[in-house]
Amino acid sequence: FGVNKVTPRCLGSSHLGKLVEIRGIVTRCTLVRPKMIKSVHYCEATGITSSREYRDVTSNRGLPTPTTYPSRDIDGNLLTTQFGLCTFIDQQILTVQELPETAPPGQ
């Protein structure tokens, strides 16, 4: 990883979007869960397929979008989600603690 080898204390915004090696201890780890980034909906009454993208503060693709999930179209017709056409990514949250031998004295 070369220049991208950091401790949790040195991790900064300059490392966003880059592969980094973090020297530390994983203290907490969540399960890997799917996160929907694009949903596809079909309206049986009109035969129209529509899609919606979802972004939150953790995505690097633009400003966050509202998280409301559509169940009806503009005319009030019921929408059916086409899960096979939706796009998901894996999401996992890790909590990393600094190694005791790399922490400054007195910390």
PDB file of N, CA and C in Angstrom:
ATOM      1  N   PHE A   1       0.814  -1.186   0.000  1.00  0.00           N
ATOM      2  CA  PHE A   1       0.000   0.000   0.000  1.00  0.00           C
ATOM      3  C   PHE A   1       0.857   1.248   0.000  1.00  0.00           C
ATOM      4  N   GLY A   2       2.094   1.135   0.418  1.00  0.00           N
ATOM      5  CA  GLY A   2       3.026   2.249   0.337  1.00  0.00           C
ATOM      6  C   GLY A   2       2.642   3.446   1.176  1.00  0.00           C
ATOM      7  N   VAL A   3       2.359   4.580   0.523  1.00  0.00           N
ATOM      8  CA  VAL A   3       2.089   5.830   1.235  1.00  0.00           C
ATOM      9  C   VAL A   3       0.743   5.805   1.949  1.00  0.00           C
ATOM     10  N   ASN A   4      -0.114   4.862   1.650  1.00  0.00           N
ATOM     11  CA  ASN A   4      -1.431   4.801   2.257  1.00  0.00           C
ATOM     12  C   ASN A   4      -1.470   3.871   3.466  1.00  0.00           C
ATOM     13  N   LYS A   5      -0.361   3.747   4.183  1.00  0.00           N
ATOM     14  CA  LYS A   5      -0.303   2.965   5.415  1.00  0.00           C
ATOM     15  C   LYS A   5      -0.397   3.962   6.570  1.00  0.00           C
ATOM     16  N   VAL A   6      -1.533   3.953   7.308  1.00  0.00           N
ATOM     17  CA  VAL A   6      -1.777   4.964   8.332  1.00  0.00           C
ATOM     18  C   VAL A   6      -2.297   4.319   9.616  1.00  0.00           C
ATOM     19  N   THR A   7      -2.261   5.098  10.687  1.00  0.00           N
ATOM     20  CA  THR A   7      -2.891   4.702  11.946  1.00  0.00           C
ATOM     21  C   THR A   7      -4.264   5.371  11.989  1.00  0.00           C
ATOM     22  N   PRO A   8      -5.154   4.923  12.865  1.00  0.00           N
ATOM     23  CA  PRO A   8      -6.463   5.579  12.942  1.00  0.00           C
ATOM     24  C   PRO A   8      -6.363   7.078  13.250  1.00  0.00           C
ATOM     25  N   ARG A   9      -5.340   7.475  13.992  1.00  0.00           N
ATOM     26  CA  ARG A   9      -5.148   8.883  14.342  1.00  0.00           C
ATOM     27  C   ARG A   9      -4.774   9.724  13.110  1.00  0.00           C
ATOM     28  N   CYS A  10      -4.073   9.126  12.151  1.00  0.00           N
ATOM     29  CA  CYS A  10      -3.610   9.855  10.965  1.00  0.00           C
ATOM     30  C   CYS A  10      -4.575   9.759   9.783  1.00  0.00           C
ATOM     31  N   LEU A  11      -5.620   8.982   9.909  1.00  0.00           N
ATOM     32  CA  LEU A  11      -6.582   8.814   8.822  1.00  0.00           C
ATOM     33  C   LEU A  11      -7.339  10.119   8.604  1.00  0.00           C
ATOM     34  N   GLY A  12      -7.365  10.593   7.379  1.00  0.00           N
ATOM     35  CA  GLY A  12      -8.001  11.880   7.097  1.00  0.00           C
ATOM     36  C   GLY A  12      -8.786  11.875   5.800  1.00  0.00           C
ATOM     37  N   SER A  13      -9.329  13.021   5.468  1.00  0.00           N
ATOM     38  CA  SER A  13     -10.160  13.144   4.276  1.00  0.00           C
ATOM     39  C   SER A  13      -9.353  12.954   2.993  1.00  0.00           C
ATOM     40  N   SER A  14      -8.056  13.110   3.049  1.00  0.00           N
ATOM     41  CA  SER A  14      -7.232  12.904   1.852  1.00  0.00           C
ATOM     42  C   SER A  14      -7.198  11.435   1.444  1.00  0.00           C
ATOM     43  N   HIS A  15      -7.625  10.542   2.330  1.00  0.00           N
ATOM     44  CA  HIS A  15      -7.631   9.112   2.036  1.00  0.00           C
ATOM     45  C   HIS A  15      -8.960   8.626   1.456  1.00  0.00           C
ATOM     46  N   LEU A  16      -9.956   9.510   1.342  1.00  0.00           N
ATOM     47  CA  LEU A  16     -11.252   9.114   0.792  1.00  0.00           C
ATOM     48  C   LEU A  16     -11.097   8.617  -0.635  1.00  0.00           C
ATOM     49  N   GLY A  17     -11.755   7.516  -0.959  1.00  0.00           N
ATOM     50  CA  GLY A  17     -11.707   6.966  -2.305  1.00  0.00           C
ATOM     51  C   GLY A  17     -10.432   6.208  -2.625  1.00  0.00           C
ATOM     52  N   LYS A  18      -9.566   6.006  -1.640  1.00  0.00           N
ATOM     53  CA  LYS A  18      -8.309   5.294  -1.858  1.00  0.00           C
ATOM     54  C   LYS A  18      -8.284   4.040  -0.994  1.00  0.00           C
ATOM     55  N   LEU A  19      -7.519   3.045  -1.444  1.00  0.00           N
ATOM     56  CA  LEU A  19      -7.306   1.847  -0.659  1.00  0.00           C
ATOM     57  C   LEU A  19      -6.209   2.138   0.353  1.00  0.00           C
ATOM     58  N   VAL A  20      -6.508   1.970   1.649  1.00  0.00           N
ATOM     59  CA  VAL A  20      -5.535   2.272   2.691  1.00  0.00           C
ATOM     60  C   VAL A  20      -5.344   1.065   3.593  1.00  0.00           C
ATOM     61  N   GLU A  21      -4.176   1.000   4.195  1.00  0.00           N
ATOM     62  CA  GLU A  21      -3.891  -0.001   5.214  1.00  0.00           C
ATOM     63  C   GLU A  21      -3.887   0.728   6.555  1.00  0.00           C
ATOM     64  N   ILE A  22      -4.793   0.309   7.441  1.00  0.00           N
ATOM     65  CA  ILE A  22      -4.896   0.939   8.752  1.00  0.00           C
ATOM     66  C   ILE A  22      -4.259   0.014   9.780  1.00  0.00           C
ATOM     67  N   ARG A  23      -3.265   0.536  10.490  1.00  0.00           N
ATOM     68  CA  ARG A  23      -2.578  -0.230  11.521  1.00  0.00           C
ATOM     69  C   ARG A  23      -3.323  -0.020  12.837  1.00  0.00           C
ATOM     70  N   GLY A  24      -4.140  -1.016  13.241  1.00  0.00           N
ATOM     71  CA  GLY A  24      -4.904  -0.903  14.468  1.00  0.00           C
ATOM     72  C   GLY A  24      -5.586  -2.213  14.823  1.00  0.00           C
ATOM     73  N   ILE A  25      -6.414  -2.156  15.857  1.00  0.00           N
ATOM     74  CA  ILE A  25      -7.145  -3.321  16.344  1.00  0.00           C
ATOM     75  C   ILE A  25      -8.624  -3.110  16.063  1.00  0.00           C
ATOM     76  N   VAL A  26      -9.267  -4.084  15.405  1.00  0.00           N
ATOM     77  CA  VAL A  26     -10.705  -4.004  15.162  1.00  0.00           C
ATOM     78  C   VAL A  26     -11.407  -4.364  16.466  1.00  0.00           C
ATOM     79  N   THR A  27     -12.157  -3.399  17.023  1.00  0.00           N
ATOM     80  CA  THR A  27     -12.845  -3.629  18.296  1.00  0.00           C
ATOM     81  C   THR A  27     -14.322  -3.961  18.106  1.00  0.00           C
ATOM     82  N   ARG A  28     -14.886  -3.579  16.981  1.00  0.00           N
ATOM     83  CA  ARG A  28     -16.292  -3.874  16.706  1.00  0.00           C
ATOM     84  C   ARG A  28     -16.461  -4.025  15.207  1.00  0.00           C
ATOM     85  N   CYS A  29     -17.309  -4.980  14.817  1.00  0.00           N
ATOM     86  CA  CYS A  29     -17.512  -5.259  13.403  1.00  0.00           C
ATOM     87  C   CYS A  29     -18.960  -5.686  13.195  1.00  0.00           C
ATOM     88  N   THR A  30     -19.675  -5.012  12.317  1.00  0.00           N
ATOM     89  CA  THR A  30     -21.056  -5.400  12.034  1.00  0.00           C
ATOM     90  C   THR A  30     -21.076  -6.481  10.966  1.00  0.00           C
ATOM     91  N   LEU A  31     -22.233  -7.098  10.801  1.00  0.00           N
ATOM     92  CA  LEU A  31     -22.417  -8.050   9.722  1.00  0.00           C
ATOM     93  C   LEU A  31     -22.443  -7.306   8.396  1.00  0.00           C
ATOM     94  N   VAL A  32     -22.112  -8.011   7.329  1.00  0.00           N
ATOM     95  CA  VAL A  32     -22.206  -7.419   5.995  1.00  0.00           C
ATOM     96  C   VAL A  32     -23.673  -7.440   5.599  1.00  0.00           C
ATOM     97  N   ARG A  33     -24.210  -6.259   5.289  1.00  0.00           N
ATOM     98  CA  ARG A  33     -25.623  -6.147   4.942  1.00  0.00           C
ATOM     99  C   ARG A  33     -25.758  -5.487   3.579  1.00  0.00           C
ATOM    100  N   PRO A  34     -26.791  -5.878   2.832  1.00  0.00           N
ATOM    101  CA  PRO A  34     -26.997  -5.213   1.544  1.00  0.00           C
ATOM    102  C   PRO A  34     -27.574  -3.817   1.745  1.00  0.00           C
ATOM    103  N   LYS A  35     -27.124  -2.895   0.931  1.00  0.00           N
ATOM    104  CA  LYS A  35     -27.613  -1.512   0.976  1.00  0.00           C
ATOM    105  C   LYS A  35     -28.111  -1.165  -0.425  1.00  0.00           C
ATOM    106  N   MET A  36     -29.376  -0.799  -0.522  1.00  0.00           N
ATOM    107  CA  MET A  36     -29.964  -0.496  -1.825  1.00  0.00           C
ATOM    108  C   MET A  36     -29.493   0.875  -2.306  1.00  0.00           C
ATOM    109  N   ILE A  37     -28.942   0.902  -3.522  1.00  0.00           N
ATOM    110  CA  ILE A  37     -28.528   2.179  -4.097  1.00  0.00           C
ATOM    111  C   ILE A  37     -29.397   2.573  -5.287  1.00  0.00           C
ATOM    112  N   LYS A  38     -30.160   1.615  -5.821  1.00  0.00           N
ATOM    113  CA  LYS A  38     -31.092   1.916  -6.899  1.00  0.00           C
ATOM    114  C   LYS A  38     -32.256   0.937  -6.830  1.00  0.00           C
ATOM    115  N   SER A  39     -33.473   1.483  -6.804  1.00  0.00           N
ATOM    116  CA  SER A  39     -34.656   0.628  -6.797  1.00  0.00           C
ATOM    117  C   SER A  39     -35.405   0.798  -8.112  1.00  0.00           C
ATOM    118  N   VAL A  40     -36.024  -0.290  -8.572  1.00  0.00           N
ATOM    119  CA  VAL A  40     -36.800  -0.289  -9.809  1.00  0.00           C
ATOM    120  C   VAL A  40     -38.231  -0.673  -9.447  1.00  0.00           C
ATOM    121  N   HIS A  41     -39.201   0.112  -9.938  1.00  0.00           N
ATOM    122  CA  HIS A  41     -40.607  -0.086  -9.607  1.00  0.00           C
ATOM    123  C   HIS A  41     -41.424  -0.209 -10.884  1.00  0.00           C
ATOM    124  N   TYR A  42     -42.438  -1.086 -10.834  1.00  0.00           N
ATOM    125  CA  TYR A  42     -43.316  -1.303 -11.979  1.00  0.00           C
ATOM    126  C   TYR A  42     -44.745  -0.976 -11.571  1.00  0.00           C
ATOM    127  N   CYS A  43     -45.439  -0.216 -12.413  1.00  0.00           N
ATOM    128  CA  CYS A  43     -46.840   0.122 -12.182  1.00  0.00           C
ATOM    129  C   CYS A  43     -47.682  -0.755 -13.106  1.00  0.00           C
ATOM    130  N   GLU A  44     -48.497  -1.647 -12.519  1.00  0.00           N
ATOM    131  CA  GLU A  44     -49.322  -2.551 -13.322  1.00  0.00           C
ATOM    132  C   GLU A  44     -50.440  -1.810 -14.046  1.00  0.00           C
ATOM    133  N   ALA A  45     -50.922  -0.717 -13.460  1.00  0.00           N
ATOM    134  CA  ALA A  45     -52.025   0.019 -14.073  1.00  0.00           C
ATOM    135  C   ALA A  45     -51.603   0.724 -15.362  1.00  0.00           C
ATOM    136  N   THR A  46     -50.391   1.280 -15.369  1.00  0.00           N
ATOM    137  CA  THR A  46     -49.929   2.031 -16.544  1.00  0.00           C
ATOM    138  C   THR A  46     -48.906   1.263 -17.373  1.00  0.00           C
ATOM    139  N   GLY A  47     -48.271   0.243 -16.788  1.00  0.00           N
ATOM    140  CA  GLY A  47     -47.246  -0.520 -17.503  1.00  0.00           C
ATOM    141  C   GLY A  47     -45.914   0.192 -17.582  1.00  0.00           C
ATOM    142  N   ILE A  48     -45.725   1.212 -16.758  1.00  0.00           N
ATOM    143  CA  ILE A  48     -44.494   2.009 -16.781  1.00  0.00           C
ATOM    144  C   ILE A  48     -43.544   1.531 -15.683  1.00  0.00           C
ATOM    145  N   THR A  49     -42.266   1.426 -16.041  1.00  0.00           N
ATOM    146  CA  THR A  49     -41.228   1.083 -15.076  1.00  0.00           C
ATOM    147  C   THR A  49     -40.456   2.346 -14.734  1.00  0.00           C
ATOM    148  N   SER A  50     -40.228   2.560 -13.441  1.00  0.00           N
ATOM    149  CA  SER A  50     -39.468   3.726 -13.004  1.00  0.00           C
ATOM    150  C   SER A  50     -38.376   3.276 -12.042  1.00  0.00           C
ATOM    151  N   SER A  51     -37.367   4.112 -11.887  1.00  0.00           N
ATOM    152  CA  SER A  51     -36.282   3.783 -10.973  1.00  0.00           C
ATOM    153  C   SER A  51     -35.964   4.987 -10.102  1.00  0.00           C
ATOM    154  N   ARG A  52     -35.309   4.707  -8.992  1.00  0.00           N
ATOM    155  CA  ARG A  52     -34.935   5.773  -8.056  1.00  0.00           C
ATOM    156  C   ARG A  52     -33.588   5.433  -7.451  1.00  0.00           C
ATOM    157  N   GLU A  53     -32.693   6.420  -7.373  1.00  0.00           N
ATOM    158  CA  GLU A  53     -31.377   6.207  -6.773  1.00  0.00           C
ATOM    159  C   GLU A  53     -31.368   6.737  -5.353  1.00  0.00           C
ATOM    160  N   TYR A  54     -30.573   6.087  -4.507  1.00  0.00           N
ATOM    161  CA  TYR A  54     -30.468   6.469  -3.106  1.00  0.00           C
ATOM    162  C   TYR A  54     -29.006   6.750  -2.775  1.00  0.00           C
ATOM    163  N   ARG A  55     -28.771   7.897  -2.129  1.00  0.00           N
ATOM    164  CA  ARG A  55     -27.430   8.259  -1.664  1.00  0.00           C
ATOM    165  C   ARG A  55     -27.562   8.773  -0.240  1.00  0.00           C
ATOM    166  N   ASP A  56     -26.565   8.449   0.579  1.00  0.00           N
ATOM    167  CA  ASP A  56     -26.513   8.999   1.928  1.00  0.00           C
ATOM    168  C   ASP A  56     -25.162   9.665   2.130  1.00  0.00           C
ATOM    169  N   VAL A  57     -24.866  10.053   3.354  1.00  0.00           N
ATOM    170  CA  VAL A  57     -23.624  10.788   3.607  1.00  0.00           C
ATOM    171  C   VAL A  57     -22.379   9.926   3.419  1.00  0.00           C
ATOM    172  N   THR A  58     -22.534   8.600   3.388  1.00  0.00           N
ATOM    173  CA  THR A  58     -21.367   7.734   3.212  1.00  0.00           C
ATOM    174  C   THR A  58     -21.035   7.488   1.746  1.00  0.00           C
ATOM    175  N   SER A  59     -21.914   7.874   0.827  1.00  0.00           N
ATOM    176  CA  SER A  59     -21.624   7.655  -0.595  1.00  0.00           C
ATOM    177  C   SER A  59     -20.893   8.865  -1.168  1.00  0.00           C
ATOM    178  N   ASN A  60     -20.016   8.600  -2.095  1.00  0.00           N
ATOM    179  CA  ASN A  60     -19.204   9.659  -2.696  1.00  0.00           C
ATOM    180  C   ASN A  60     -19.720  10.047  -4.078  1.00  0.00           C
ATOM    181  N   ARG A  61     -21.011   9.850  -4.341  1.00  0.00           N
ATOM    182  CA  ARG A  61     -21.554  10.092  -5.667  1.00  0.00           C
ATOM    183  C   ARG A  61     -22.442  11.326  -5.738  1.00  0.00           C
ATOM    184  N   GLY A  62     -22.407  12.198  -4.760  1.00  0.00           N
ATOM    185  CA  GLY A  62     -23.231  13.401  -4.794  1.00  0.00           C
ATOM    186  C   GLY A  62     -23.911  13.642  -3.462  1.00  0.00           C
ATOM    187  N   LEU A  63     -24.834  14.594  -3.466  1.00  0.00           N
ATOM    188  CA  LEU A  63     -25.549  14.946  -2.250  1.00  0.00           C
ATOM    189  C   LEU A  63     -26.510  13.841  -1.837  1.00  0.00           C
ATOM    190  N   PRO A  64     -26.783  13.718  -0.534  1.00  0.00           N
ATOM    191  CA  PRO A  64     -27.743  12.703  -0.078  1.00  0.00           C
ATOM    192  C   PRO A  64     -29.141  12.949  -0.652  1.00  0.00           C
ATOM    193  N   THR A  65     -29.847  11.857  -0.911  1.00  0.00           N
ATOM    194  CA  THR A  65     -31.214  11.925  -1.424  1.00  0.00           C
ATOM    195  C   THR A  65     -32.178  11.543  -0.308  1.00  0.00           C
ATOM    196  N   PRO A  66     -33.459  11.903  -0.451  1.00  0.00           N
ATOM    197  CA  PRO A  66     -34.431  11.472   0.554  1.00  0.00           C
ATOM    198  C   PRO A  66     -34.517   9.943   0.606  1.00  0.00           C
ATOM    199  N   THR A  67     -34.759   9.408   1.782  1.00  0.00           N
ATOM    200  CA  THR A  67     -34.779   7.956   1.950  1.00  0.00           C
ATOM    201  C   THR A  67     -36.181   7.374   1.876  1.00  0.00           C
ATOM    202  N   THR A  68     -37.168   8.187   1.488  1.00  0.00           N
ATOM    203  CA  THR A  68     -38.531   7.663   1.374  1.00  0.00           C
ATOM    204  C   THR A  68     -38.598   6.670   0.228  1.00  0.00           C
ATOM    205  N   TYR A  69     -39.265   5.559   0.488  1.00  0.00           N
ATOM    206  CA  TYR A  69     -39.383   4.485  -0.487  1.00  0.00           C
ATOM    207  C   TYR A  69     -40.736   4.624  -1.183  1.00  0.00           C
ATOM    208  N   PRO A  70     -40.764   4.757  -2.521  1.00  0.00           N
ATOM    209  CA  PRO A  70     -42.041   4.987  -3.197  1.00  0.00           C
ATOM    210  C   PRO A  70     -42.930   3.742  -3.200  1.00  0.00           C
ATOM    211  N   SER A  71     -44.200   3.940  -2.873  1.00  0.00           N
ATOM    212  CA  SER A  71     -45.164   2.845  -2.945  1.00  0.00           C
ATOM    213  C   SER A  71     -46.265   3.155  -3.955  1.00  0.00           C
ATOM    214  N   ARG A  72     -46.393   4.434  -4.317  1.00  0.00           N
ATOM    215  CA  ARG A  72     -47.379   4.852  -5.320  1.00  0.00           C
ATOM    216  C   ARG A  72     -46.738   5.875  -6.260  1.00  0.00           C
ATOM    217  N   ASP A  73     -47.231   5.914  -7.508  1.00  0.00           N
ATOM    218  CA  ASP A  73     -46.707   6.899  -8.459  1.00  0.00           C
ATOM    219  C   ASP A  73     -47.419   8.237  -8.274  1.00  0.00           C
ATOM    220  N   ILE A  74     -47.156   9.183  -9.169  1.00  0.00           N
ATOM    221  CA  ILE A  74     -47.720  10.532  -9.053  1.00  0.00           C
ATOM    222  C   ILE A  74     -49.250  10.509  -9.107  1.00  0.00           C
ATOM    223  N   ASP A  75     -49.815   9.572  -9.901  1.00  0.00           N
ATOM    224  CA  ASP A  75     -51.271   9.489 -10.054  1.00  0.00           C
ATOM    225  C   ASP A  75     -51.928   8.652  -8.954  1.00  0.00           C
ATOM    226  N   GLY A  76     -51.146   8.106  -8.029  1.00  0.00           N
ATOM    227  CA  GLY A  76     -51.692   7.302  -6.942  1.00  0.00           C
ATOM    228  C   GLY A  76     -51.796   5.823  -7.240  1.00  0.00           C
ATOM    229  N   ASN A  77     -51.267   5.380  -8.378  1.00  0.00           N
ATOM    230  CA  ASN A  77     -51.291   3.952  -8.719  1.00  0.00           C
ATOM    231  C   ASN A  77     -50.243   3.195  -7.901  1.00  0.00           C
ATOM    232  N   LEU A  78     -50.566   1.967  -7.528  1.00  0.00           N
ATOM    233  CA  LEU A  78     -49.686   1.131  -6.712  1.00  0.00           C
ATOM    234  C   LEU A  78     -48.449   0.708  -7.503  1.00  0.00           C
ATOM    235  N   LEU A  79     -47.275   0.803  -6.880  1.00  0.00           N
ATOM    236  CA  LEU A  79     -46.014   0.390  -7.496  1.00  0.00           C
ATOM    237  C   LEU A  79     -45.556  -0.931  -6.897  1.00  0.00           C
ATOM    238  N   THR A  80     -45.011  -1.799  -7.732  1.00  0.00           N
ATOM    239  CA  THR A  80     -44.442  -3.068  -7.297  1.00  0.00           C
ATOM    240  C   THR A  80     -42.931  -3.003  -7.477  1.00  0.00           C
ATOM    241  N   THR A  81     -42.189  -3.334  -6.441  1.00  0.00           N
ATOM    242  CA  THR A  81     -40.722  -3.302  -6.525  1.00  0.00           C
ATOM    243  C   THR A  81     -40.210  -4.527  -7.265  1.00  0.00           C
ATOM    244  N   GLN A  82     -39.345  -4.305  -8.230  1.00  0.00           N
ATOM    245  CA  GLN A  82     -38.708  -5.379  -8.993  1.00  0.00           C
ATOM    246  C   GLN A  82     -37.330  -5.639  -8.387  1.00  0.00           C
ATOM    247  N   PHE A  83     -37.277  -6.495  -7.348  1.00  0.00           N
ATOM    248  CA  PHE A  83     -36.041  -6.695  -6.602  1.00  0.00           C
ATOM    249  C   PHE A  83     -34.915  -7.266  -7.452  1.00  0.00           C
ATOM    250  N   GLY A  84     -35.222  -8.035  -8.476  1.00  0.00           N
ATOM    251  CA  GLY A  84     -34.187  -8.580  -9.347  1.00  0.00           C
ATOM    252  C   GLY A  84     -33.484  -7.525 -10.183  1.00  0.00           C
ATOM    253  N   LEU A  85     -34.121  -6.372 -10.367  1.00  0.00           N
ATOM    254  CA  LEU A  85     -33.532  -5.287 -11.152  1.00  0.00           C
ATOM    255  C   LEU A  85     -32.907  -4.208 -10.285  1.00  0.00           C
ATOM    256  N   CYS A  86     -33.118  -4.268  -8.969  1.00  0.00           N
ATOM    257  CA  CYS A  86     -32.549  -3.282  -8.051  1.00  0.00           C
ATOM    258  C   CYS A  86     -31.045  -3.511  -7.911  1.00  0.00           C
ATOM    259  N   THR A  87     -30.326  -2.466  -7.535  1.00  0.00           N
ATOM    260  CA  THR A  87     -28.876  -2.550  -7.354  1.00  0.00           C
ATOM    261  C   THR A  87     -28.549  -2.399  -5.878  1.00  0.00           C
ATOM    262  N   PHE A  88     -27.733  -3.322  -5.372  1.00  0.00           N
ATOM    263  CA  PHE A  88     -27.329  -3.314  -3.977  1.00  0.00           C
ATOM    264  C   PHE A  88     -25.816  -3.306  -3.880  1.00  0.00           C
ATOM    265  N   ILE A  89     -25.287  -2.770  -2.783  1.00  0.00           N
ATOM    266  CA  ILE A  89     -23.870  -2.889  -2.463  1.00  0.00           C
ATOM    267  C   ILE A  89     -23.763  -3.465  -1.058  1.00  0.00           C
ATOM    268  N   ASP A  90     -22.628  -4.060  -0.743  1.00  0.00           N
ATOM    269  CA  ASP A  90     -22.378  -4.567   0.602  1.00  0.00           C
ATOM    270  C   ASP A  90     -21.950  -3.414   1.499  1.00  0.00           C
ATOM    271  N   GLN A  91     -22.473  -3.404   2.717  1.00  0.00           N
ATOM    272  CA  GLN A  91     -22.088  -2.370   3.678  1.00  0.00           C
ATOM    273  C   GLN A  91     -21.719  -3.039   4.994  1.00  0.00           C
ATOM    274  N   GLN A  92     -20.602  -2.616   5.553  1.00  0.00           N
ATOM    275  CA  GLN A  92     -20.130  -3.123   6.842  1.00  0.00           C
ATOM    276  C   GLN A  92     -19.444  -1.983   7.574  1.00  0.00           C
ATOM    277  N   ILE A  93     -19.653  -1.915   8.875  1.00  0.00           N
ATOM    278  CA  ILE A  93     -19.054  -0.859   9.685  1.00  0.00           C
ATOM    279  C   ILE A  93     -18.048  -1.480  10.643  1.00  0.00           C
ATOM    280  N   LEU A  94     -16.832  -0.964  10.637  1.00  0.00           N
ATOM    281  CA  LEU A  94     -15.771  -1.424  11.522  1.00  0.00           C
ATOM    282  C   LEU A  94     -15.383  -0.295  12.468  1.00  0.00           C
ATOM    283  N   THR A  95     -15.120  -0.651  13.716  1.00  0.00           N
ATOM    284  CA  THR A  95     -14.564   0.295  14.679  1.00  0.00           C
ATOM    285  C   THR A  95     -13.137  -0.147  14.944  1.00  0.00           C
ATOM    286  N   VAL A  96     -12.184   0.762  14.692  1.00  0.00           N
ATOM    287  CA  VAL A  96     -10.765   0.440  14.806  1.00  0.00           C
ATOM    288  C   VAL A  96     -10.154   1.283  15.911  1.00  0.00           C
ATOM    289  N   GLN A  97      -9.368   0.617  16.758  1.00  0.00           N
ATOM    290  CA  GLN A  97      -8.671   1.294  17.852  1.00  0.00           C
ATOM    291  C   GLN A  97      -7.178   1.320  17.548  1.00  0.00           C
ATOM    292  N   GLU A  98      -6.527   2.382  17.956  1.00  0.00           N
ATOM    293  CA  GLU A  98      -5.098   2.516  17.729  1.00  0.00           C
ATOM    294  C   GLU A  98      -4.327   1.456  18.517  1.00  0.00           C
ATOM    295  N   LEU A  99      -3.256   0.948  17.935  1.00  0.00           N
ATOM    296  CA  LEU A  99      -2.416  -0.025  18.628  1.00  0.00           C
ATOM    297  C   LEU A  99      -1.739   0.633  19.831  1.00  0.00           C
ATOM    298  N   PRO A 100      -1.641  -0.042  20.968  1.00  0.00           N
ATOM    299  CA  PRO A 100      -1.006   0.555  22.145  1.00  0.00           C
ATOM    300  C   PRO A 100       0.439   0.971  21.904  1.00  0.00           C
ATOM    301  N   GLU A 101       1.169   0.204  21.096  1.00  0.00           N
ATOM    302  CA  GLU A 101       2.579   0.531  20.863  1.00  0.00           C
ATOM    303  C   GLU A 101       2.772   1.716  19.939  1.00  0.00           C
ATOM    304  N   THR A 102       1.735   2.109  19.186  1.00  0.00           N
ATOM    305  CA  THR A 102       1.864   3.270  18.309  1.00  0.00           C
ATOM    306  C   THR A 102       1.220   4.523  18.903  1.00  0.00           C
ATOM    307  N   ALA A 103       0.535   4.400  20.016  1.00  0.00           N
ATOM    308  CA  ALA A 103      -0.113   5.564  20.655  1.00  0.00           C
ATOM    309  C   ALA A 103       0.959   6.442  21.308  1.00  0.00           C
ATOM    310  N   PRO A 104       0.756   7.753  21.266  1.00  0.00           N
ATOM    311  CA  PRO A 104       1.722   8.652  21.936  1.00  0.00           C
ATOM    312  C   PRO A 104       1.727   8.423  23.453  1.00  0.00           C
ATOM    313  N   PRO A 105       2.817   8.728  24.122  1.00  0.00           N
ATOM    314  CA  PRO A 105       2.868   8.545  25.580  1.00  0.00           C
ATOM    315  C   PRO A 105       1.791   9.367  26.279  1.00  0.00           C
ATOM    316  N   GLY A 106       1.194   8.773  27.311  1.00  0.00           N
ATOM    317  CA  GLY A 106       0.164   9.445  28.080  1.00  0.00           C
ATOM    318  C   GLY A 106      -1.231   9.282  27.519  1.00  0.00           C
ATOM    319  N   GLN A 107      -1.396   8.552  26.449  1.00  0.00           N
ATOM    320  CA  GLN A 107      -2.733   8.376  25.839  1.00  0.00           C
ATOM    321  C   GLN A 107      -3.369   7.087  26.292  1.00  0.00           C
TER     322      GLN A 107
END
